[in-house]
């Protein structure tokens, strides 16, 4: 397998991650809602599980915040790279690509945070679900559109 589809997928995933963050920040600005603390909580739980100390609490809070964001980008980029492997030799219809990418990242992030005990989607309200679904759809759309731009039909299958 050639590396180009994986790299193109990773680039698409990075663009999707940026889109997800932009939509989330616009939601925060529009509704004056606070930032979610679930990414930093997940980072802290992962550090604890790996027995990695993050330093004194004032430093640890900053490290959790930074690591939470990095983990989010990591999931988005890895999902794009995986999509690149799966879609390298076939044309995936745009709606399916959006659903695969956005739904896959949402399931991965929400699932891992549920397993870590950070959140429980069964307790979410409608507004909570919308605050999660809409940015993930933005991720899927941006990543799928970027994939299509990077991998036009003439480059597929090479």
Tab-separated table of C-alpha atoms in Angstrom:
chain	number	residue	atom	x	y	z
A	1	UNK	CA	0.000	0.000	0.000
A	2	UNK	CA	1.204	3.434	-0.870
A	3	UNK	CA	1.448	6.068	1.843
A	4	UNK	CA	-0.353	8.815	-0.103
A	5	UNK	CA	-3.919	7.772	0.848
A	6	UNK	CA	-2.955	7.576	4.527
A	7	UNK	CA	-1.287	10.989	4.418
A	8	UNK	CA	-4.179	12.519	2.482
A	9	UNK	CA	-6.582	11.010	5.005
A	10	UNK	CA	-4.556	12.398	7.909
A	11	UNK	CA	-4.616	15.856	6.296
A	12	UNK	CA	-8.383	15.545	5.816
A	13	UNK	CA	-8.714	14.535	9.470
A	14	UNK	CA	-6.708	17.569	10.591
A	15	UNK	CA	-8.943	19.872	8.529
A	16	UNK	CA	-12.004	18.151	10.000
A	17	UNK	CA	-10.634	18.625	13.524
A	18	UNK	CA	-10.156	22.333	12.891
A	19	UNK	CA	-13.736	22.569	11.598
A	20	UNK	CA	-15.048	20.735	14.677
A	21	UNK	CA	-13.247	23.184	16.954
A	22	UNK	CA	-14.455	26.229	15.011
A	23	UNK	CA	-18.077	25.078	15.198
A	24	UNK	CA	-17.678	24.327	18.917
A	25	UNK	CA	-16.162	27.763	19.578
A	26	UNK	CA	-18.933	29.458	17.584
A	27	UNK	CA	-21.488	27.574	19.694
A	28	UNK	CA	-19.749	28.780	22.849
A	29	UNK	CA	-19.735	32.370	21.571
A	30	UNK	CA	-23.343	32.246	20.374
A	31	UNK	CA	-24.866	30.641	23.463
A	32	UNK	CA	-22.287	31.975	25.960
A	33	UNK	CA	-21.737	28.428	27.154
A	34	UNK	CA	-18.529	27.418	28.930
A	35	UNK	CA	-15.921	25.197	27.350
A	36	UNK	CA	-16.351	21.482	27.951
A	37	UNK	CA	-13.990	20.031	30.511
A	38	UNK	CA	-14.412	16.452	29.263
A	39	UNK	CA	-11.251	16.423	27.065
A	40	UNK	CA	-9.037	17.476	29.965
A	41	UNK	CA	-10.781	15.039	32.308
A	42	UNK	CA	-10.147	12.251	29.797
A	43	UNK	CA	-6.492	13.276	29.517
A	44	UNK	CA	-6.177	13.197	33.292
A	45	UNK	CA	-7.791	9.767	33.531
A	46	UNK	CA	-5.499	8.410	30.799
A	47	UNK	CA	-2.441	9.857	32.560
A	48	UNK	CA	-3.574	8.261	35.821
A	49	UNK	CA	-4.157	4.898	34.101
A	50	UNK	CA	-0.674	5.077	32.569
A	51	UNK	CA	0.813	6.092	35.934
A	52	UNK	CA	2.164	9.315	34.442
A	53	UNK	CA	2.438	12.185	36.862
A	54	UNK	CA	1.530	15.593	35.467
A	55	UNK	CA	3.254	17.605	38.195
A	56	UNK	CA	1.858	19.893	40.888
A	57	UNK	CA	-1.860	20.647	40.535
A	58	UNK	CA	-1.454	24.100	38.975
A	59	UNK	CA	0.834	22.625	36.314
A	60	UNK	CA	-1.184	19.419	36.006
A	61	UNK	CA	-4.360	21.387	35.179
A	62	UNK	CA	-2.560	23.151	32.341
A	63	UNK	CA	-1.088	19.876	31.091
A	64	UNK	CA	-4.507	18.176	31.162
A	65	UNK	CA	-5.967	21.062	29.173
A	66	UNK	CA	-3.225	20.869	26.548
A	67	UNK	CA	-3.269	17.089	26.384
A	68	UNK	CA	-7.060	17.043	26.018
A	69	UNK	CA	-6.806	19.214	22.913
A	70	UNK	CA	-3.927	17.153	21.506
A	71	UNK	CA	-5.900	13.934	22.076
A	72	UNK	CA	-8.840	15.420	20.173
A	73	UNK	CA	-6.657	16.279	17.202
A	74	UNK	CA	-5.027	12.852	17.446
A	75	UNK	CA	-8.390	11.098	17.206
A	76	UNK	CA	-9.423	13.284	14.279
A	77	UNK	CA	-6.183	12.790	12.364
A	78	UNK	CA	-6.100	9.045	13.040
A	79	UNK	CA	-9.722	8.695	11.889
A	80	UNK	CA	-8.876	10.523	8.676
A	81	UNK	CA	-5.845	8.300	8.101
A	82	UNK	CA	-7.951	5.168	8.668
A	83	UNK	CA	-10.561	6.504	6.261
A	84	UNK	CA	-7.734	7.023	3.765
A	85	UNK	CA	-6.837	3.349	4.013
A	86	UNK	CA	-10.460	2.256	3.624
A	87	UNK	CA	-11.335	4.645	0.788
A	88	UNK	CA	-8.047	4.536	-1.121
A	89	UNK	CA	-9.335	2.458	-4.026
A	90	UNK	CA	-13.030	3.292	-4.081
A	91	UNK	CA	-15.236	6.317	-4.391
A	92	UNK	CA	-17.244	6.723	-1.197
A	93	UNK	CA	-20.401	8.811	-1.736
A	94	UNK	CA	-20.169	12.127	0.098
A	95	UNK	CA	-23.084	11.522	2.517
A	96	UNK	CA	-21.626	8.145	3.462
A	97	UNK	CA	-18.141	9.632	3.903
A	98	UNK	CA	-19.543	12.414	6.122
A	99	UNK	CA	-21.383	9.841	8.231
A	100	UNK	CA	-18.427	7.478	8.457
A	101	UNK	CA	-15.989	10.215	9.413
A	102	UNK	CA	-18.214	12.289	11.700
A	103	UNK	CA	-19.964	9.312	13.261
A	104	UNK	CA	-16.727	7.397	13.667
A	105	UNK	CA	-14.988	10.244	15.470
A	106	UNK	CA	-18.048	10.908	17.627
A	107	UNK	CA	-18.345	7.240	18.580
A	108	UNK	CA	-14.622	7.018	19.322
A	109	UNK	CA	-14.447	10.151	21.467
A	110	UNK	CA	-17.754	9.667	23.271
A	111	UNK	CA	-17.141	5.946	23.692
A	112	UNK	CA	-13.678	6.388	25.142
A	113	UNK	CA	-14.861	9.099	27.523
A	114	UNK	CA	-17.728	6.860	28.611
A	115	UNK	CA	-15.350	3.957	29.251
A	116	UNK	CA	-13.078	6.284	31.240
A	117	UNK	CA	-16.076	7.353	33.355
A	118	UNK	CA	-15.846	10.990	32.240
A	119	UNK	CA	-19.370	11.165	30.830
A	120	UNK	CA	-22.517	9.114	30.402
A	121	UNK	CA	-24.422	9.865	27.172
A	122	UNK	CA	-27.519	8.213	28.665
A	123	UNK	CA	-27.891	11.275	30.910
A	124	UNK	CA	-27.480	13.874	28.159
A	125	UNK	CA	-30.272	16.290	27.306
A	126	UNK	CA	-31.286	17.150	23.737
A	127	UNK	CA	-29.118	20.290	23.780
A	128	UNK	CA	-26.135	18.200	24.921
A	129	UNK	CA	-26.608	15.821	21.993
A	130	UNK	CA	-26.906	18.727	19.547
A	131	UNK	CA	-23.750	20.292	20.988
A	132	UNK	CA	-21.980	17.016	20.229
A	133	UNK	CA	-23.562	16.015	16.917
A	134	UNK	CA	-23.293	19.323	15.064
A	135	UNK	CA	-19.509	19.765	15.496
A	136	UNK	CA	-18.946	16.117	14.567
A	137	UNK	CA	-21.012	16.594	11.407
A	138	UNK	CA	-18.828	19.622	10.645
A	139	UNK	CA	-15.792	17.372	11.157
A	140	UNK	CA	-17.223	14.772	8.788
A	141	UNK	CA	-18.142	17.281	6.107
A	142	UNK	CA	-14.817	19.129	6.214
A	143	UNK	CA	-12.796	15.914	6.278
A	144	UNK	CA	-14.804	14.307	3.462
A	145	UNK	CA	-14.599	17.448	1.312
A	146	UNK	CA	-10.849	17.697	1.907
A	147	UNK	CA	-10.420	14.011	1.061
A	148	UNK	CA	-12.281	14.539	-2.215
A	149	UNK	CA	-10.135	17.570	-3.026
A	150	UNK	CA	-6.902	15.724	-2.288
A	151	UNK	CA	-7.994	12.481	-3.966
A	152	UNK	CA	-9.817	13.378	-7.187
A	153	UNK	CA	-11.066	10.438	-9.281
A	154	UNK	CA	-7.960	10.542	-11.477
A	155	UNK	CA	-5.698	9.852	-8.454
A	156	UNK	CA	-7.719	7.015	-6.932
A	157	UNK	CA	-6.418	3.521	-7.430
A	158	UNK	CA	-2.866	4.607	-8.108
